[in-house]
Coordinates of C-alpha atoms and ligand atoms in Angstrom, one line a residue:
M1 CA 92.9 110.9 120.4
T2 CA 93.1 111.6 124.1
T3 CA 96.6 112.7 125.3
I4 CA 97.7 110.7 128.3
K5 CA 100.2 112.2 130.7
L6 CA 102.0 110.1 133.2
H7 CA 104.5 110.9 135.9
N8 CA 107.7 109.0 135.0
T9 CA 109.9 108.1 138.0
K10 CA 112.9 107.9 135.6
T11 CA 112.7 111.6 134.6
R12 CA 110.8 112.8 137.7
Q13 CA 108.4 114.6 135.4
R14 CA 104.9 114.4 134.2
E15 CA 105.3 113.5 130.5
V16 CA 103.0 113.1 127.5
F17 CA 102.8 109.3 127.0
T18 CA 103.8 108.2 123.4
P19 CA 103.7 104.5 122.9
I20 CA 106.6 102.8 121.0
D21 CA 103.9 101.0 118.9
D22 CA 100.3 102.3 119.3
K23 CA 99.1 99.0 117.9
N24 CA 100.7 97.2 120.9
V25 CA 101.1 99.3 124.0
R26 CA 103.0 97.2 126.5
M27 CA 103.0 97.3 130.3
Y28 CA 104.6 95.2 133.0
V29 CA 103.7 95.3 136.6
C30 CA 105.4 93.4 139.4
G31 CA 103.0 90.9 140.9
P32 CA 102.8 89.1 144.2
T33 CA 104.9 86.4 145.8
V34 CA 102.4 83.7 146.4
Y35 CA 102.6 82.3 149.9
D36 CA 99.8 84.0 151.8
R37 CA 96.6 86.0 151.4
A38 CA 97.1 89.5 149.8
H39 CA 97.0 92.2 152.4
L40 CA 95.2 95.4 151.8
G41 CA 98.4 97.2 150.7
N42 CA 98.9 94.6 147.9
A43 CA 95.6 95.6 146.4
R44 CA 96.7 99.1 145.8
P45 CA 99.1 98.6 142.8
V46 CA 96.6 96.1 141.4
I47 CA 93.8 98.7 141.4
V48 CA 96.1 101.6 140.2
F49 CA 97.4 99.7 137.3
D50 CA 94.0 98.2 136.5
V51 CA 92.8 101.8 136.0
L52 CA 95.8 102.5 133.7
N53 CA 95.1 99.3 131.8
R54 CA 91.5 100.4 131.3
L55 CA 92.6 103.9 130.2
L56 CA 95.1 102.5 127.7
R57 CA 92.5 100.1 126.3
H58 CA 90.0 102.9 125.9
V59 CA 92.5 105.2 124.1
Y60 CA 94.4 102.7 122.0
G61 CA 91.8 99.9 121.6
N62 CA 91.1 96.8 123.5
D63 CA 93.2 94.6 121.2
H64 CA 96.2 97.0 121.2
V65 CA 97.4 96.7 124.8
T66 CA 99.5 93.9 126.3
Y67 CA 99.4 93.9 130.1
V68 CA 101.7 91.5 132.0
R69 CA 101.7 90.9 135.8
N70 CA 103.8 88.0 137.2
F71 CA 103.4 85.6 140.0
T72 CA 106.6 84.9 142.0
D73 CA 106.2 81.3 142.8
V74 CA 109.8 80.5 143.8
D75 CA 111.0 82.4 146.9
D76 CA 112.5 81.6 150.3
K77 CA 109.3 82.8 152.0
I78 CA 107.4 80.1 150.1
N79 CA 110.0 77.5 151.1
A80 CA 109.7 78.6 154.7
R81 CA 105.9 78.4 154.6
A82 CA 106.1 74.9 153.1
A83 CA 108.5 73.8 155.8
E84 CA 106.4 75.1 158.7
S85 CA 103.1 73.9 157.4
G86 CA 104.2 70.5 156.2
R87 CA 102.5 71.2 152.8
S88 CA 104.1 71.1 149.4
I89 CA 105.3 74.2 147.7
G90 CA 103.1 73.4 144.7
Q91 CA 100.0 73.2 147.0
I92 CA 100.8 76.5 148.6
T93 CA 101.6 78.4 145.5
A94 CA 98.5 77.0 143.6
E95 CA 96.2 77.8 146.5
T96 CA 97.5 81.4 147.1
T97 CA 97.5 82.2 143.4
Q98 CA 93.9 81.3 143.2
W99 CA 93.1 83.3 146.3
F100 CA 94.9 86.3 144.8
L101 CA 92.9 86.1 141.6
E102 CA 89.6 85.8 143.5
D103 CA 90.4 88.7 145.9
M104 CA 91.5 91.0 143.1
A105 CA 88.5 90.1 141.0
A106 CA 86.4 91.1 144.0
V107 CA 87.9 94.6 144.0
G108 CA 87.1 94.9 140.3
A109 CA 90.5 94.4 138.7
L110 CA 90.5 92.9 135.2
E111 CA 92.9 90.1 134.6
P112 CA 96.1 91.0 132.8
D113 CA 96.7 89.5 129.4
H114 CA 99.6 87.4 130.7
M115 CA 100.2 86.3 134.3
P116 CA 103.5 84.4 134.0
R117 CA 104.7 82.2 136.8
A118 CA 108.4 82.5 137.5
T119 CA 109.0 78.7 137.6
A120 CA 107.8 78.5 134.0
Y121 CA 110.6 80.7 132.8
I122 CA 113.7 79.2 134.4
P123 CA 115.5 78.4 131.1
Q124 CA 115.0 82.0 130.0
M125 CA 116.5 83.2 133.2
V126 CA 119.4 80.9 132.9
S127 CA 120.0 82.1 129.4
M128 CA 119.8 85.7 130.4
I129 CA 122.3 85.1 133.2
E130 CA 124.7 83.3 130.8
G131 CA 124.5 86.4 128.5
L132 CA 125.3 88.7 131.4
I133 CA 128.4 86.6 132.3
A134 CA 129.5 86.6 128.7
K135 CA 129.3 90.4 128.6
G136 CA 131.2 90.8 131.8
H137 CA 128.3 92.1 133.9
A138 CA 128.1 89.0 136.1
Y139 CA 130.3 86.4 137.7
A140 CA 130.0 82.9 139.2
A141 CA 131.3 82.3 142.7
E142 CA 130.7 79.4 145.1
G143 CA 127.6 78.1 143.3
H144 CA 126.2 81.6 143.1
V145 CA 126.0 84.0 140.2
L146 CA 126.2 87.7 141.1
F147 CA 125.5 90.8 139.1
A148 CA 128.5 93.2 139.2
V149 CA 126.9 96.6 139.9
E150 CA 130.1 98.5 139.1
S151 CA 129.9 97.2 135.5
Y152 CA 126.8 99.2 134.9
K153 CA 127.4 103.0 135.1
K154 CA 123.8 104.0 135.5
Y155 CA 123.1 101.8 138.5
G156 CA 121.1 103.8 141.0
A157 CA 119.7 106.3 138.4
L158 CA 116.0 105.4 138.9
S159 CA 116.0 105.9 142.6
G160 CA 118.6 108.6 142.5
R161 CA 121.3 107.0 144.6
S162 CA 125.0 106.5 144.1
I163 CA 126.6 103.2 144.8
D164 CA 128.5 104.6 147.8
D165 CA 125.3 106.0 149.3
M166 CA 123.6 102.7 148.8
I167 CA 126.4 100.8 150.6
A168 CA 126.3 103.4 153.5
G169 CA 122.5 103.4 153.7
A170 CA 121.5 99.8 153.1
R171 CA 121.9 96.8 155.2
V172 CA 123.7 94.8 152.6
E173 CA 124.6 91.2 153.0
V174 CA 128.3 91.0 153.1
A175 CA 129.2 87.6 151.7
P176 CA 132.7 86.4 151.0
Y177 CA 131.9 85.6 147.4
K178 CA 130.8 89.1 146.6
R179 CA 133.3 91.4 144.9
N180 CA 131.3 94.5 145.9
P181 CA 128.8 94.5 148.8
M182 CA 126.1 95.8 146.5
D183 CA 126.4 93.0 144.0
F184 CA 123.2 91.1 143.9
V185 CA 122.2 87.5 143.4
L186 CA 121.1 86.2 140.0
W187 CA 121.4 82.5 140.9
K188 CA 121.9 80.7 144.1
P189 CA 122.6 77.1 145.0
S190 CA 119.7 74.8 146.4
D191 CA 120.2 72.0 148.9
A192 CA 118.2 68.8 148.7
D193 CA 115.2 70.3 150.6
T194 CA 114.9 73.4 148.4
P195 CA 113.5 73.6 144.9
G196 CA 116.2 73.7 142.3
W197 CA 116.9 73.4 138.7
D198 CA 120.1 72.2 136.9
S199 CA 122.2 75.0 135.5
P200 CA 125.8 75.6 134.4
W201 CA 126.5 76.7 138.0
G202 CA 125.0 73.5 139.6
R203 CA 121.6 72.8 140.9
G204 CA 120.0 76.0 142.1
R205 CA 117.3 78.6 141.8
P206 CA 117.0 82.2 140.5
G207 CA 117.2 85.3 142.5
W208 CA 114.0 87.4 142.7
H209 CA 115.0 90.3 140.4
I210 CA 116.1 88.2 137.3
E211 CA 112.6 86.7 136.9
C212 CA 111.0 90.0 136.1
S213 CA 113.7 90.9 133.6
A214 CA 113.4 87.5 131.9
M215 CA 109.6 87.4 131.8
A216 CA 109.3 91.0 130.6
Y217 CA 111.8 90.2 127.8
E218 CA 109.9 87.1 126.8
L219 CA 106.5 88.6 126.8
L220 CA 107.1 92.2 125.9
G221 CA 110.5 92.4 124.2
A222 CA 113.7 94.3 125.2
H223 CA 112.0 97.7 124.9
F224 CA 108.5 98.4 126.1
D225 CA 106.3 101.2 127.3
I226 CA 105.4 101.1 131.0
H227 CA 106.8 99.3 134.0
G228 CA 104.9 99.7 137.3
G229 CA 104.9 98.7 140.9
G230 CA 104.8 99.9 144.5
N231 CA 107.4 102.5 145.4
D232 CA 108.8 100.0 147.9
L233 CA 110.1 98.1 144.9
M234 CA 112.0 101.0 143.4
F235 CA 115.1 100.0 145.2
P236 CA 116.6 97.5 144.9
H237 CA 114.2 95.5 142.8
H238 CA 113.5 97.9 139.9
E239 CA 117.0 99.2 140.0
N240 CA 118.3 95.6 139.6
E241 CA 115.8 94.8 136.9
I242 CA 117.0 97.8 134.9
A243 CA 120.7 96.8 135.4
Q244 CA 120.0 93.2 134.3
S245 CA 117.9 94.1 131.3
C246 CA 119.9 97.0 130.0
C247 CA 123.1 95.0 130.3
A248 CA 121.7 91.9 128.7
H249 CA 120.2 93.9 125.9
P250 CA 122.3 97.0 125.6
E251 CA 120.7 98.0 122.3
S252 CA 117.5 98.8 124.1
E253 CA 116.3 100.9 127.1
F254 CA 114.0 98.5 128.8
A255 CA 110.9 100.4 130.0
N256 CA 110.3 104.0 128.8
V257 CA 108.1 105.0 131.7
W258 CA 108.4 103.9 135.3
M259 CA 105.4 104.4 137.5
H260 CA 105.3 103.8 141.3
N261 CA 102.3 104.0 143.6
E262 CA 102.7 105.2 147.2
M263 CA 102.1 103.0 150.1
L264 CA 99.0 102.3 152.2
Q265 CA 98.5 103.1 155.8
V266 CA 95.7 102.2 158.2
E267 CA 94.3 105.0 160.4
G268 CA 97.5 107.0 159.9
K269 CA 99.9 104.2 160.8
K270 CA 101.9 101.8 158.8
M271 CA 100.1 98.5 158.6
S272 CA 101.9 95.9 160.6
K273 CA 101.2 92.7 162.4
S274 CA 102.8 94.0 165.6
L275 CA 100.5 97.1 165.6
G276 CA 97.5 94.8 165.3
N277 CA 96.2 96.7 162.2
F278 CA 97.2 94.2 159.6
F279 CA 94.5 92.7 157.5
T280 CA 93.9 91.1 154.2
V281 CA 91.6 91.9 151.4
R282 CA 89.8 88.6 152.3
D283 CA 89.4 89.7 155.9
L284 CA 87.4 92.8 154.7
L285 CA 85.3 90.8 152.2
D286 CA 84.5 88.3 154.9
Q287 CA 83.4 91.1 157.2
G288 CA 80.9 92.1 154.6
V289 CA 82.8 95.1 153.1
P290 CA 82.0 94.8 149.4
G291 CA 85.0 94.8 147.0
E292 CA 83.6 97.9 145.3
V293 CA 83.9 99.8 148.6
I294 CA 87.6 98.8 148.9
R295 CA 88.1 99.9 145.3
F296 CA 86.3 103.2 145.8
V297 CA 88.3 104.1 148.9
M298 CA 91.6 103.3 147.0
L299 CA 90.5 105.4 144.0
S300 CA 89.7 108.4 146.3
T301 CA 93.4 109.0 146.8
H302 CA 95.8 109.8 144.0
Y303 CA 98.2 106.9 143.5
R304 CA 101.3 109.1 144.1
K305 CA 100.1 110.1 147.6
P306 CA 100.1 107.8 150.6
M307 CA 96.7 106.2 151.0
D308 CA 95.2 106.2 154.5
W309 CA 92.6 103.5 154.9
T310 CA 90.2 104.5 157.7
D311 CA 86.8 103.2 158.9
K312 CA 85.4 106.6 158.2
K313 CA 86.4 106.5 154.6
R314 CA 85.0 103.0 154.3
D315 CA 81.7 104.0 155.7
E316 CA 81.4 107.1 153.5
A317 CA 82.3 105.0 150.4
E318 CA 79.6 102.5 151.3
K319 CA 77.0 105.2 151.8
T320 CA 77.9 106.8 148.4
L321 CA 77.8 103.5 146.6
R322 CA 74.4 102.7 148.1
E323 CA 73.1 106.0 146.9
W324 CA 74.6 105.5 143.5
N325 CA 73.2 102.0 143.1
N326 CA 69.6 103.1 143.6
P327 CA 67.8 100.8 141.1
D328 CA 65.2 103.5 140.5
R329 CA 67.8 105.8 139.2
I330 CA 69.8 103.5 137.1
S331 CA 67.2 101.1 135.6
I332 CA 67.6 102.9 132.3
V333 CA 70.6 100.9 131.3
S334 CA 70.1 97.5 133.0
D335 CA 69.5 95.7 129.7
T336 CA 71.9 97.5 127.5
A337 CA 75.0 95.8 126.1
A338 CA 77.5 97.2 128.5
S339 CA 80.6 97.6 126.4
E340 CA 78.9 99.4 123.5
F341 CA 76.9 101.6 125.8
D342 CA 80.0 102.5 127.9
R343 CA 82.2 103.4 124.9
K344 CA 79.5 105.8 123.7
H345 CA 78.7 107.5 127.0
I346 CA 81.9 107.7 129.0
D347 CA 82.1 111.3 130.2
N348 CA 84.8 113.4 128.7
D349 CA 85.6 115.1 132.0
V350 CA 86.2 111.6 133.6
M351 CA 88.5 110.8 130.7
D352 CA 90.4 114.0 131.1
C353 CA 91.0 113.4 134.8
L354 CA 92.3 109.9 134.2
A355 CA 94.5 111.0 131.3
E356 CA 96.1 113.5 133.6
D357 CA 98.4 111.0 135.4
L358 CA 95.4 108.9 136.7
N359 CA 93.6 111.6 138.6
T360 CA 91.1 109.2 140.1
P361 CA 89.9 111.5 142.9
G362 CA 89.1 114.0 140.2
A363 CA 87.2 111.4 138.3
I364 CA 85.2 110.5 141.3
S365 CA 84.2 114.1 141.8
V366 CA 82.9 114.2 138.3
L367 CA 80.9 111.0 139.0
H368 CA 79.3 112.8 142.0
R369 CA 78.4 115.7 139.7
L370 CA 77.0 113.5 137.0
F371 CA 74.8 111.7 139.5
K372 CA 73.6 114.9 141.1
D373 CA 72.7 116.4 137.7
G374 CA 70.9 113.2 136.7
N375 CA 73.2 112.5 133.7
M376 CA 72.6 108.8 134.1
E377 CA 74.0 107.5 130.9
Q378 CA 77.3 109.3 131.4
F379 CA 77.2 108.4 135.1
V380 CA 76.7 104.7 134.6
A381 CA 79.2 104.3 131.7
S382 CA 81.8 106.3 133.6
A383 CA 81.4 104.5 136.8
R384 CA 81.8 101.1 135.0
Y385 CA 84.8 102.4 133.2
L386 CA 86.4 103.1 136.6
G387 CA 85.5 99.6 137.7
L388 CA 82.6 100.7 139.8
P389 CA 80.0 98.8 137.8
A390 CA 76.9 100.8 138.8
A391 CA 74.2 98.9 137.0
D392 CA 75.5 95.4 137.6
F393 CA 76.8 96.0 141.0
E394 CA 76.3 92.6 142.6
Y395 CA 75.9 93.5 146.2
F396 CA 74.0 96.7 145.9
R397 CA 71.8 95.8 143.0
K398 CA 70.1 92.9 144.5
S399 CA 67.6 95.0 146.3
S400 CA 67.1 98.6 147.4
I401 CA 68.9 98.1 150.7
P402 CA 67.8 100.9 152.9
A403 CA 70.3 103.2 154.6
M404 CA 71.1 101.7 157.9
T405 CA 73.3 102.7 160.8
E406 CA 75.1 99.3 160.7
P407 CA 76.4 98.1 157.4
I408 CA 74.7 94.9 156.6
N409 CA 76.7 91.8 156.2
V410 CA 76.8 90.6 152.6
M411 CA 75.9 87.1 153.7
V412 CA 72.7 88.4 155.2
A413 CA 71.9 90.3 152.0
N414 CA 72.5 87.2 149.9
T415 CA 70.3 85.0 152.2
V416 CA 67.4 87.6 152.1
N417 CA 67.7 87.8 148.3
D418 CA 67.7 84.1 147.9
L419 CA 64.5 83.9 150.1
I420 CA 62.9 86.6 148.1
G421 CA 63.7 84.7 144.9
A422 CA 62.2 81.6 146.4
R423 CA 59.1 83.6 147.3
A424 CA 58.7 84.9 143.8
K425 CA 59.1 81.4 142.4
A426 CA 56.4 80.1 144.8
K427 CA 54.1 82.9 143.7
S428 CA 54.7 82.2 140.0
E429 CA 53.7 78.6 140.7
R430 CA 50.6 79.9 142.5
N431 CA 51.8 78.4 145.7
F432 CA 50.6 81.3 147.8
S433 CA 50.8 79.6 151.2
E434 CA 54.6 79.0 150.6
A435 CA 55.0 82.6 149.4
D436 CA 53.2 83.9 152.5
R437 CA 55.2 81.6 154.8
I438 CA 58.5 83.1 153.5
R439 CA 57.2 86.7 153.7
D440 CA 55.9 86.2 157.3
G441 CA 59.1 84.4 158.3
L442 CA 61.2 87.3 157.0
L443 CA 59.0 89.7 158.9
G444 CA 59.5 87.6 162.0
A445 CA 63.2 87.9 161.5
G446 CA 63.0 91.6 161.2
I447 CA 62.9 92.1 157.5
R448 CA 59.9 93.6 155.7
V449 CA 59.3 92.7 152.1
T450 CA 57.6 95.3 149.9
D451 CA 56.2 94.4 146.5
R452 CA 56.6 96.9 143.7
K453 CA 54.3 97.5 140.8
D454 CA 56.7 95.9 138.3
G455 CA 56.5 92.6 140.1
T456 CA 59.9 92.9 141.8
S457 CA 60.3 93.1 145.6
G458 CA 62.5 95.2 147.8
W459 CA 63.1 94.8 151.5
E460 CA 64.2 96.7 154.5
L461 CA 65.3 95.9 158.0
V462 CA 62.7 96.7 160.7
A463 CA 63.2 96.6 164.4
D464 CA 64.7 93.5 166.1
F465 CA 66.5 91.9 163.2
D466 CA 67.3 88.4 164.2
P467 CA 69.9 86.5 162.1
A468 CA 69.1 83.2 163.8
K469 CA 65.5 83.4 162.6
L470 CA 66.7 84.3 159.2
E471 CA 69.0 81.3 159.1
A472 CA 66.1 79.0 160.2
L473 CA 64.1 80.1 157.1
K474 CA 66.7 78.8 154.6
Ligands
ZN1 ZN1 109.4 92.8 139.4

C-alpha cells in the first residue's frame, strides 16, 4: 500500500498518515458561507482537498473514505445580503449553494460524501453548547453563550499563540458580558428580523465556529483523521473548533491531522475589491477560461505555498492543455471504461508525488514526461486521476482547436461544434445542400471545416473571424 505523508499543522511536521480506521478514513473541510459567488481564492481549498480525497480513495478504496464539507447558511453576511437585496435568506442561500456546486464542478472537484447545511444541525449545536456549559467550559450571559477560553489549557496550540499574545494582537470585541476578551460566541440572541431558533437561552442563532464542531461530530464522530481549510481559518476558527470539540468530548482528540492551504494572490497582489483585481470563478468561466485551466494553474503550485494567479500562467496552462488534448494522440482510450482503465494505468511516479504531501507540481512534471515519451495509457489515466480528464475533456475534446494567438471563447467553440453536428446530421440524411450551406456559412464567418478520413470533422479559424456571421448561422 502507498505510504501517504502529510504536513500536520498541529505538529508542524510532515508525518506518515495512519488512519484511525482504514475501512473508513474521515476528512472534514470547512466550506463556504453562501451569500455570493465563490471568488477564485475559494476554489483553492476545494481543489487541494479534492486531490487529497482522490488520493485517499485510490489508496484505501472508494468506499472507505468519508469526506464532509459544510455549507454555512446562517451568518450575518447572509442576513445583510437579504436586507439589502429585499430577497429572502432562503432564496439567497439556495441560489448561492447551487452556484457554488456548479462552479466547483467546473473546476473538476468531485462532490464530498456529505455537504451538511448548518441550519439542519441546530439541535445538535444546542446540545453541544449545553454540554459545554455543564462541564464548565461555557457560560450564558445576556442572551449569549460564550466559550471560556481560560477553561481550555491548550487554547492557541494549533496556531502557536498564547492567550495573552492573542489579546494583544487581535482586534477583539470587548463586550460587557464577556469574562475574558478572547471568549467567543457559541450562541447569540436574534431579534424579530433575524433568523432564530428557540433555545434554553432564548430565541437566537449559533456562532460560526460551533457549527463545524457539531456537524463534524454528527457525521464523523468525536475523533477523525483529517481536518482541512485555508490557513486564514487557523485562527480563530480552527482554534475555536478544537476548543469546543475537545472540551465537549474530552475522551477524544478531534482531528489527528490538520492541513492548511496557503492563500491566493493575483499578479503578486492580494485579491481585493479595492485593488480592482477581485474576480469570481464564474467571471473566469464566462470569459471562456475553461475550468480545467483554472484547476491546472492551481495544481501547478504546492498547496503550502502562496499561489499567484497570473495571466501568463493561465495562457501557458491553456496551451499545455490544448496540446495534451490532441484527439489524434489520445484516441486510444476514448471508449474504455474510465474507472477501470485508470486504476490499472495510473503512473507510479504520479502517485509517489501526491503521496508526498500532495506534491501536485511534481505530478504535473511527470504528466509532461509521460506525454513527451508517448506513454499514453499512463498519461491519460494519471491526468484523469488529477482531475484533468484528458480523454473526456469537454472543451478541448470537441474538435482539434488549432493553436491561436487569442484564446477562443468557449461559447464560440460550442456554437461551431453544434453547427458541425448539424452538418453531419444533414449529410447522414443525404441533405447535401444543407450540409454545404453550413460549411460555406462557417467559412464566410472565418471558420474552415476539414473532413477527416474517419468521418469526423475538425475546424480552424482562418482570417477575419466574424462572430456576428457565426451567430446568424445558428
Ligand atoms: Zn469550519
